[in-house]
CSV table of C-alpha atoms in Angstrom, one decimal:
chain,number,residue,atom,x,y,z
A,1,MET,CA,49.6,127.3,-48.8
A,2,LYS,CA,51.4,128.8,-52.4
A,3,LYS,CA,51.3,125.6,-54.4
A,4,GLN,CA,54.4,126.4,-57.3
A,5,CYS,CA,57.3,125.4,-58.6
A,6,LEU,CA,60.5,126.0,-59.2
A,7,GLY,CA,63.1,124.7,-61.2
A,8,ARG,CA,63.5,120.9,-62.2
A,9,GLY,CA,66.2,118.5,-61.1
A,10,LEU,CA,66.7,116.2,-62.3
A,11,SER,CA,64.7,117.4,-65.3
A,12,ALA,CA,67.6,115.5,-67.5
A,13,LEU,CA,67.5,112.3,-66.1
A,14,ILE,CA,63.3,112.3,-65.8
A,15,GLU,CA,63.5,113.5,-70.0
A,16,SER,CA,65.8,110.3,-70.6
A,17,SER,CA,63.7,108.6,-68.6
A,18,THR,CA,60.2,108.8,-70.7
A,19,SER,CA,61.6,107.8,-73.3
A,20,VAL,CA,63.8,105.5,-72.6
A,21,ALA,CA,61.0,104.3,-70.4
A,22,THR,CA,58.5,104.4,-72.7
A,23,SER,CA,59.9,102.4,-75.0
A,24,GLU,CA,59.9,100.2,-72.8
A,25,GLU,CA,56.7,100.5,-71.7
A,26,LYS,CA,55.4,100.0,-74.9
A,27,ALA,CA,56.0,96.3,-75.6
A,28,ALA,CA,54.7,95.8,-72.5
A,29,ASP,CA,51.9,97.2,-73.5
A,30,SER,CA,51.0,100.0,-76.3
A,31,SER,CA,48.0,102.0,-74.8
A,32,LEU,CA,50.0,103.1,-71.8
A,33,PRO,CA,49.5,107.0,-72.2
A,34,HIS,CA,53.0,109.4,-72.3
A,35,HIS,CA,52.9,112.0,-69.5
A,36,LYS,CA,56.1,113.9,-71.1
A,37,GLU,CA,54.7,117.3,-69.3
A,38,ASP,CA,52.5,116.1,-66.6
A,39,TYR,CA,52.2,117.6,-63.5
A,40,ARG,CA,49.1,117.2,-61.5
A,41,TRP,CA,48.6,118.0,-58.0
A,42,ILE,CA,47.7,114.1,-56.1
A,43,ALA,CA,46.0,112.9,-53.2
A,44,THR,CA,48.1,112.0,-50.8
A,45,HIS,CA,46.9,108.5,-50.3
A,46,GLN,CA,46.6,107.3,-54.0
A,47,ILE,CA,51.2,108.0,-53.3
A,48,VAL,CA,52.8,104.6,-52.3
A,49,ALA,CA,56.3,104.1,-51.5
A,50,ASN,CA,59.7,103.4,-54.2
A,51,PRO,CA,60.8,100.2,-53.4
A,52,TYR,CA,63.6,101.2,-54.2
A,53,GLN,CA,64.1,104.4,-52.1
A,54,PRO,CA,68.2,104.6,-50.7
A,55,ARG,CA,67.1,106.8,-47.9
A,56,LYS,CA,66.5,104.0,-45.1
A,57,GLN,CA,66.3,106.5,-41.9
A,58,PHE,CA,64.6,110.3,-42.4
A,59,ASP,CA,65.7,112.1,-39.4
A,60,SER,CA,62.5,113.8,-37.6
A,61,ALA,CA,64.2,117.1,-36.8
A,62,SER,CA,64.6,117.6,-40.3
A,63,LEU,CA,61.8,116.5,-41.9
A,64,GLN,CA,60.3,118.9,-39.6
A,65,GLU,CA,62.3,121.8,-40.5
A,66,LEU,CA,61.4,121.4,-44.5
A,67,ALA,CA,57.7,120.9,-43.3
A,68,ASN,CA,58.3,124.6,-41.8
A,69,SER,CA,60.4,125.7,-45.3
A,70,ILE,CA,57.4,124.3,-46.7
A,71,ARG,CA,54.5,125.9,-45.4
A,72,GLN,CA,56.5,129.3,-45.8
A,73,GLU,CA,57.4,129.4,-49.1
A,74,GLY,CA,55.1,126.7,-51.0
A,75,LEU,CA,56.7,123.4,-52.8
A,76,ILE,CA,60.3,124.4,-54.8
A,77,GLN,CA,60.3,121.3,-56.5
A,78,PRO,CA,57.5,118.4,-57.3
A,79,ILE,CA,58.0,115.1,-56.0
A,80,VAL,CA,58.3,112.4,-59.3
A,81,VAL,CA,55.8,109.5,-59.5
A,82,ARG,CA,54.6,106.7,-61.8
A,83,PRO,CA,51.5,105.0,-62.5
A,84,LYS,CA,51.5,102.1,-60.6
A,85,GLY,CA,47.9,100.6,-59.9
A,86,ALA,CA,44.8,102.5,-60.2
A,87,GLY,CA,47.1,105.3,-58.3
A,88,PHE,CA,51.1,106.0,-57.9
A,89,GLU,CA,54.7,105.0,-56.8
A,90,LEU,CA,57.2,107.5,-56.2
A,91,ILE,CA,60.2,107.7,-57.4
A,92,ALA,CA,61.8,110.5,-56.4
A,93,GLY,CA,60.6,113.0,-53.1
A,94,GLU,CA,59.9,110.8,-49.9
A,95,ARG,CA,60.8,113.8,-47.6
A,96,ARG,CA,58.5,116.2,-49.6
A,97,LEU,CA,56.3,114.0,-49.5
A,98,ARG,CA,56.8,113.7,-45.9
A,99,ALA,CA,56.2,117.6,-45.1
A,100,PHE,CA,53.3,117.5,-46.4
A,101,GLU,CA,51.8,114.6,-44.2
A,102,ILE,CA,53.3,116.7,-41.7
A,103,LEU,CA,51.4,119.9,-42.8
A,104,GLY,CA,48.5,117.8,-42.8
A,105,GLU,CA,47.8,118.1,-46.8
A,106,LYS,CA,45.8,116.3,-48.7
A,107,GLU,CA,47.2,116.7,-52.3
A,108,ILE,CA,51.0,117.4,-53.9
A,109,LEU,CA,52.2,118.2,-56.5
A,110,ALA,CA,53.8,115.7,-59.1
A,111,HIS,CA,55.6,115.9,-61.7
A,112,VAL,CA,53.5,112.1,-63.2
A,113,ILE,CA,56.8,110.1,-65.5
A,114,GLU,CA,56.7,106.1,-67.0
A,115,ALA,CA,59.6,104.2,-66.5
A,116,ALA,CA,60.5,100.6,-66.2
A,117,ASP,CA,61.2,99.7,-62.3
A,118,LYS,CA,65.8,100.3,-63.7
A,119,LYS,CA,65.7,103.9,-64.1
A,120,SER,CA,62.7,104.2,-61.7
A,121,ALA,CA,65.3,103.0,-59.3
A,122,THR,CA,68.1,105.1,-61.3
A,123,ILE,CA,66.2,108.3,-60.4
A,124,ALA,CA,65.5,107.4,-56.8
A,125,LEU,CA,69.1,107.0,-56.0
A,126,VAL,CA,71.1,110.2,-58.1
A,127,GLU,CA,67.8,112.8,-56.6
A,128,ASN,CA,69.0,110.9,-53.4
A,129,LEU,CA,73.3,111.4,-54.4
A,130,GLN,CA,73.5,115.2,-54.8
A,131,ARG,CA,72.1,115.4,-51.6
A,132,GLU,CA,74.8,115.5,-48.8
A,133,ASP,CA,72.8,113.8,-46.1
A,134,LEU,CA,72.7,109.8,-47.5
A,135,ASN,CA,74.6,108.0,-45.4
A,136,PRO,CA,77.6,105.9,-47.4
A,137,LEU,CA,75.1,103.0,-46.2
A,138,ASP,CA,72.4,104.2,-48.1
A,139,GLU,CA,74.6,104.4,-51.3
A,140,ALA,CA,76.4,101.3,-50.9
A,141,LEU,CA,73.0,99.5,-50.9
A,142,SER,CA,70.8,100.9,-53.3
A,143,LEU,CA,73.9,100.3,-55.4
A,144,SER,CA,74.5,97.3,-54.7
A,145,SER,CA,70.4,96.9,-55.9
A,146,LEU,CA,70.9,97.9,-59.0
A,147,LEU,CA,73.7,96.4,-59.8
A,148,HIS,CA,72.1,92.9,-58.6
A,149,ASP,CA,68.0,93.4,-59.1
A,150,PHE,CA,68.8,94.6,-62.9
A,151,ASP,CA,72.0,92.2,-63.3
A,152,LEU,CA,74.6,95.5,-63.9
A,153,THR,CA,78.1,95.7,-64.5
A,154,GLN,CA,79.8,97.5,-61.7
A,155,GLU,CA,80.5,99.8,-65.3
A,156,GLU,CA,77.0,100.0,-65.5
A,157,VAL,CA,75.6,101.4,-62.8
A,158,ALA,CA,79.2,103.7,-62.9
A,159,LYS,CA,77.4,105.1,-66.2
A,160,HIS,CA,73.9,105.6,-64.9
A,161,VAL,CA,74.9,107.5,-61.3
A,162,GLY,CA,77.9,109.8,-63.6
A,163,LYS,CA,80.2,108.1,-61.1
A,164,ALA,CA,83.7,106.7,-62.1
A,165,ARG,CA,83.4,103.1,-61.2
A,166,SER,CA,86.5,102.9,-58.3
A,167,THR,CA,83.8,104.9,-56.9
A,168,ILE,CA,81.3,101.9,-57.1
A,169,THR,CA,83.5,99.4,-56.1
A,170,ASN,CA,84.9,101.6,-52.6
A,171,ALA,CA,81.0,102.3,-52.0
A,172,LEU,CA,80.0,98.4,-52.7
A,173,ARG,CA,82.8,97.0,-50.1
A,174,LEU,CA,81.1,99.1,-46.8
A,175,LEU,CA,78.5,95.8,-47.2
A,176,THR,CA,81.7,93.9,-46.1
A,177,LEU,CA,82.0,95.1,-43.4
A,178,PRO,CA,81.1,93.9,-40.2
A,179,THR,CA,77.6,95.1,-38.7
A,180,GLU,CA,78.5,96.6,-35.8
A,181,ILE,CA,81.9,98.6,-38.0
A,182,GLN,CA,78.5,99.6,-40.6
A,183,LYS,CA,76.4,100.5,-37.1
A,184,LEU,CA,79.1,103.4,-36.4
A,185,ILE,CA,78.8,104.0,-40.1
A,186,ARG,CA,75.3,104.6,-40.2
A,187,GLN,CA,75.8,106.7,-36.7
A,188,GLN,CA,78.4,109.3,-38.3
A,189,LYS,CA,81.0,107.8,-35.2
A,190,LEU,CA,83.2,106.8,-38.6
A,191,THR,CA,83.3,108.3,-41.9
A,192,THR,CA,84.5,106.1,-45.4
A,193,GLY,CA,88.0,107.4,-44.6
A,194,HIS,CA,88.0,105.2,-41.5
A,195,ALA,CA,86.5,102.6,-43.2
A,196,LYS,CA,88.6,102.0,-46.6
A,197,ALA,CA,91.4,102.4,-43.9
A,198,ILE,CA,89.8,100.2,-41.8
A,199,LEU,CA,89.4,97.6,-45.3
A,200,SER,CA,92.7,96.7,-45.3
A,201,LEU,CA,93.0,94.4,-42.4
A,202,ALA,CA,91.9,90.7,-43.1
A,203,GLU,CA,90.1,90.1,-40.1
A,204,PRO,CA,86.7,90.9,-39.7
A,205,ASP,CA,87.5,90.5,-35.3
A,206,LEU,CA,90.4,93.0,-35.9
A,207,GLN,CA,88.7,95.0,-38.0
A,208,SER,CA,85.5,95.7,-35.2
A,209,ARG,CA,88.2,96.3,-32.4
A,210,VAL,CA,89.8,98.6,-34.1
A,211,ALA,CA,86.8,100.4,-34.9
A,212,THR,CA,85.4,100.6,-32.3
A,213,ARG,CA,88.7,102.1,-30.3
A,214,ILE,CA,88.9,104.4,-32.9
A,215,ALA,CA,85.0,105.5,-32.0
A,216,GLN,CA,85.6,105.6,-28.6
A,217,ARG,CA,88.1,107.9,-29.2
A,218,GLY,CA,87.4,110.4,-31.8
A,219,LEU,CA,90.0,109.2,-33.6
A,220,SER,CA,91.3,110.6,-37.1
A,221,VAL,CA,91.0,109.4,-40.2
A,222,ARG,CA,95.0,110.4,-40.6
A,223,GLU,CA,95.2,108.4,-37.4
A,224,THR,CA,93.2,105.5,-38.1
A,225,GLU,CA,95.9,105.2,-40.9
A,226,THR,CA,98.4,105.2,-38.4
A,227,ILE,CA,97.2,102.2,-36.9
A,228,VAL,CA,96.3,99.9,-39.3
A,229,LYS,CA,100.1,100.4,-41.1
A,230,ARG,CA,101.3,99.4,-38.0
A,231,LEU,CA,99.3,96.3,-37.3
A,232,LEU,CA,100.2,95.2,-40.8
A,233,SER,CA,103.7,95.0,-40.3
A,234,PRO,CA,103.7,93.8,-36.5
A,235,SER,CA,107.8,92.9,-36.9
A,236,LYS,CA,108.9,96.2,-37.6
A,237,LYS,CA,110.9,98.3,-34.6
A,238,SER,CA,109.3,101.5,-35.2
A,239,ALA,CA,105.8,99.4,-34.8
A,240,SER,CA,106.2,100.8,-30.5
A,241,SER,CA,108.0,103.6,-29.8
A,242,PRO,CA,111.8,102.9,-26.6
A,243,LYS,CA,109.9,103.8,-24.1
A,244,GLN,CA,106.4,101.7,-25.4
A,245,ARG,CA,109.3,98.8,-24.8
A,246,GLU,CA,110.8,99.4,-21.8
A,247,ALA,CA,108.0,100.0,-19.9
A,248,MET,CA,106.6,97.0,-21.0
A,249,ARG,CA,109.8,95.4,-19.6
A,250,SER,CA,109.2,97.1,-16.5
A,251,LEU,CA,105.9,95.6,-16.6
A,252,GLU,CA,107.5,92.0,-17.1
A,253,LYS,CA,110.0,91.6,-13.9
A,254,LYS,CA,106.8,93.3,-12.4
A,255,ILE,CA,104.7,90.2,-12.8
A,256,ALA,CA,107.7,87.8,-12.8
A,257,ASP,CA,109.2,88.5,-9.8
A,258,ALA,CA,105.5,87.9,-7.9
A,259,ILE,CA,105.6,84.3,-8.9
A,260,GLN,CA,108.9,83.2,-9.3
A,261,THR,CA,108.9,82.7,-13.2
A,262,ALA,CA,109.5,83.8,-16.3
A,263,VAL,CA,106.8,85.8,-18.7
A,264,LYS,CA,106.6,87.0,-21.5
A,265,ILE,CA,103.9,90.0,-22.6
A,266,HIS,CA,102.6,90.2,-26.7
A,267,LYS,CA,100.6,92.9,-27.3
A,268,ASN,CA,98.2,94.3,-30.1
A,269,LEU,CA,96.2,97.0,-30.2
A,270,ASP,CA,94.8,97.1,-26.7
A,271,GLN,CA,95.0,93.5,-26.6
A,272,GLY,CA,96.9,90.9,-25.7
A,273,THR,CA,98.5,88.2,-24.3
A,274,ILE,CA,101.0,87.1,-21.2
A,275,ALA,CA,102.1,83.4,-21.6
A,276,ILE,CA,103.8,82.1,-18.2
A,277,GLN,CA,106.6,79.9,-17.7
A,278,TYR,CA,107.1,77.0,-16.0
A,279,LYS,CA,109.4,74.1,-16.6
A,280,ASN,CA,107.6,71.0,-15.0
A,281,SER,CA,104.2,70.2,-13.3
A,282,THR,CA,105.4,71.1,-9.8
A,283,GLU,CA,106.2,75.0,-10.6
A,284,LEU,CA,102.9,75.2,-12.6
A,285,GLN,CA,101.4,74.2,-9.8
A,286,ARG,CA,103.7,76.1,-7.7
A,287,VAL,CA,102.4,79.2,-10.0
A,288,LEU,CA,99.1,78.6,-10.1
A,289,GLU,CA,98.9,78.8,-6.1
A,290,LYS,CA,100.2,82.1,-6.1
A,291,LEU,CA,97.5,83.3,-8.9
A,292,LEU,CA,94.9,82.3,-6.9
A,293,ARG,CA,96.0,82.3,-3.2
């Protein structure tokens, strides 16, 4: 395999982390060595995982493709690590490290820097944000970690990762969705556009029913917005077409004729209720006999 290093990727942030982290670490240990441009080949078994790794799922096919690319072209960009105990802790580049392990390589080129926990988490997140395939929920969880683990404001998180505060706010809102909707997002059956529309609905149960319908039917974001808008204004006559209302009245009449009493159907999305009227216990008994026979 070619042992080479091309390009620097997160160099600006990494260089910043070196100077910032150095001052932070000096307070704890003035004897800690500095590694501003420290590139080394490190044994893979000496590297432990980053607890702030944003990416929670790794696609095996994608990792194999990366491994094949590294076999042919060599390592384009080194991983980034920081000293940890007798070894090192990964900051950025877990996919590259896993690809090396697939290839059976025992060593990998690493850029060794000094970084406190907050900077390590930030670098890991920014590196993954630069890759389009980072799941929106993984991004949201990492932003939440920066927010709560390091007692930052949304404004401070936005500055750290180079995004607008509104983007941070919208990402974090994904974590308020029911678990089943988050699962659909992870499975790429729903996009953040779908999720943003669904979040306009207040009830978690309704959110889940709408999300399931969207995923099953493969509806677009625009179609989702139309459904949500209709649900938020159910009293408007435009919520259903004249043809739909006529079909509902016809169904009500058919049921009423069968059980010989007034019936009203209340529809909400794909679900609803059927209200059966009765005047006294005798009529109720008669209706029940017709329904149960």
